[in-house]
């Protein structure tokens, strides 16, 4: 049975930051991230335990399981067409990875550990083949 995906407000005391995040509930205050958080080390697949602080936020107590993905971020270029980015996204999905964009121009790419896809080469190809 597939779990429901919910949105929670997460607070990271170390960074003094809070954010809304989509997660999969795994148990009492235990969650698995289903997206990457731009300013945190909690990325897709990370399992973590929280407690509810006085502001009603889920304060992270402990990372229970690190993400099985390697996540990298980069700035999208306006010199690369949407079609080229879609092709990159398809290639990432073929390798079991995920792609998301935040704030209109920051891309996060998560690839499974041990993935043989050469992301650096694909990004170089995008730059070489950007639109005129």
Short mmCIF file of C-alpha atoms in Angstrom, two decimals:
data_model
loop_
_atom_site.label_atom_id
_atom_site.label_comp_id
_atom_site.label_asym_id
_atom_site.label_seq_id
_atom_site.Cartn_x
_atom_site.Cartn_y
_atom_site.Cartn_z
CA UNK A 1 0.00 0.00 0.00
CA UNK A 2 1.44 3.35 -1.04
CA UNK A 3 1.77 6.00 1.67
CA UNK A 4 0.20 9.41 1.32
CA UNK A 5 2.51 12.29 0.54
CA UNK A 6 2.05 15.24 2.89
CA UNK A 7 3.58 18.68 3.36
CA UNK A 8 5.20 19.56 6.68
CA UNK A 9 7.07 22.59 7.96
CA UNK A 10 10.59 21.46 8.82
CA UNK A 11 12.87 23.43 11.15
CA UNK A 12 16.62 22.90 11.23
CA UNK A 13 17.98 24.34 14.48
CA UNK A 14 21.60 24.13 13.25
CA UNK A 15 20.85 26.49 10.38
CA UNK A 16 18.00 28.42 11.98
CA UNK A 17 15.92 27.79 8.84
CA UNK A 18 12.43 26.45 8.26
CA UNK A 19 10.79 25.35 5.02
CA UNK A 20 7.81 23.48 3.64
CA UNK A 21 8.66 20.01 2.39
CA UNK A 22 6.80 17.09 0.86
CA UNK A 23 7.43 13.87 2.73
CA UNK A 24 6.17 10.34 3.07
CA UNK A 25 5.18 9.49 6.67
CA UNK A 26 6.87 6.28 7.85
CA UNK A 27 5.79 6.24 11.51
CA UNK A 28 5.39 8.50 14.53
CA UNK A 29 7.29 11.64 13.51
CA UNK A 30 9.45 9.65 11.07
CA UNK A 31 9.48 10.78 7.44
CA UNK A 32 11.14 10.16 4.08
CA UNK A 33 11.83 13.19 1.88
CA UNK A 34 10.23 12.93 -1.55
CA UNK A 35 11.93 16.07 -2.87
CA UNK A 36 15.19 17.94 -2.45
CA UNK A 37 15.41 20.87 -0.09
CA UNK A 38 17.51 23.58 -1.66
CA UNK A 39 19.18 24.88 1.52
CA UNK A 40 19.44 21.68 3.56
CA UNK A 41 21.22 18.36 3.50
CA UNK A 42 17.81 16.65 3.54
CA UNK A 43 17.41 15.38 -0.02
CA UNK A 44 15.12 12.89 -1.74
CA UNK A 45 15.14 9.55 0.05
CA UNK A 46 16.53 10.86 3.35
CA UNK A 47 14.71 9.38 6.34
CA UNK A 48 14.55 11.51 9.47
CA UNK A 49 12.89 11.80 12.89
CA UNK A 50 11.34 15.01 14.17
CA UNK A 51 9.54 16.40 17.18
CA UNK A 52 6.97 19.18 17.08
CA UNK A 53 8.37 22.40 18.56
CA UNK A 54 6.30 25.14 20.20
CA UNK A 55 5.81 26.84 16.80
CA UNK A 56 4.25 23.63 15.44
CA UNK A 57 7.21 22.93 13.17
CA UNK A 58 8.86 19.54 12.70
CA UNK A 59 12.26 20.07 14.25
CA UNK A 60 14.79 17.55 12.93
CA UNK A 61 16.12 15.35 15.72
CA UNK A 62 18.09 12.79 13.76
CA UNK A 63 18.82 11.58 10.25
CA UNK A 64 17.91 7.89 10.38
CA UNK A 65 18.97 6.94 6.87
CA UNK A 66 20.97 8.95 4.37
CA UNK A 67 19.59 9.42 0.89
CA UNK A 68 20.44 6.64 -1.55
CA UNK A 69 21.00 9.37 -4.16
CA UNK A 70 23.84 11.73 -4.93
CA UNK A 71 22.44 15.21 -5.42
CA UNK A 72 24.05 18.07 -7.31
CA UNK A 73 22.77 21.56 -7.97
CA UNK A 74 23.49 24.04 -10.73
CA UNK A 75 22.06 27.20 -12.25
CA UNK A 76 19.96 26.81 -15.38
CA UNK A 77 21.18 28.81 -18.34
CA UNK A 78 18.84 30.81 -20.54
CA UNK A 79 21.12 29.87 -23.43
CA UNK A 80 19.89 26.26 -23.24
CA UNK A 81 16.47 25.52 -24.70
CA UNK A 82 13.61 23.99 -22.76
CA UNK A 83 13.70 21.08 -25.22
CA UNK A 84 17.35 20.40 -24.33
CA UNK A 85 16.56 20.50 -20.61
CA UNK A 86 13.64 18.11 -21.12
CA UNK A 87 15.98 15.71 -22.94
CA UNK A 88 18.41 15.92 -20.01
CA UNK A 89 15.54 15.20 -17.62
CA UNK A 90 14.53 12.13 -19.63
CA UNK A 91 18.10 10.84 -19.55
CA UNK A 92 18.22 11.36 -15.77
CA UNK A 93 14.95 9.42 -15.33
CA UNK A 94 16.25 6.58 -17.55
CA UNK A 95 19.07 6.16 -15.02
CA UNK A 96 16.65 6.07 -12.06
CA UNK A 97 17.27 9.66 -11.06
CA UNK A 98 15.19 12.73 -10.30
CA UNK A 99 15.29 16.33 -11.47
CA UNK A 100 13.68 19.39 -9.93
CA UNK A 101 13.99 23.14 -10.28
CA UNK A 102 13.58 25.74 -7.57
CA UNK A 103 13.33 29.51 -7.53
CA UNK A 104 12.98 29.60 -11.30
CA UNK A 105 16.56 28.72 -12.11
CA UNK A 106 18.28 26.33 -9.69
CA UNK A 107 18.26 22.70 -10.76
CA UNK A 108 18.78 19.77 -8.40
CA UNK A 109 19.68 16.44 -9.95
CA UNK A 110 19.62 13.29 -7.83
CA UNK A 111 21.17 10.11 -9.20
CA UNK A 112 21.21 6.69 -7.53
CA UNK A 113 24.47 5.76 -5.82
CA UNK A 114 26.67 3.91 -8.28
CA UNK A 115 24.94 5.41 -11.32
CA UNK A 116 27.22 5.33 -14.36
CA UNK A 117 25.68 8.39 -16.01
CA UNK A 118 28.36 11.02 -16.64
CA UNK A 119 26.48 14.13 -15.54
CA UNK A 120 29.48 16.39 -16.10
CA UNK A 121 29.73 15.29 -19.73
CA UNK A 122 26.00 15.79 -20.28
CA UNK A 123 26.19 19.30 -18.84
CA UNK A 124 29.21 20.09 -21.06
CA UNK A 125 27.18 18.87 -24.07
CA UNK A 126 24.35 21.21 -23.11
CA UNK A 127 26.74 24.16 -23.03
CA UNK A 128 28.29 23.22 -26.38
CA UNK A 129 24.88 22.80 -28.04
CA UNK A 130 23.04 25.79 -26.55
CA UNK A 131 20.59 27.70 -28.65
CA UNK A 132 21.90 30.46 -30.94
#
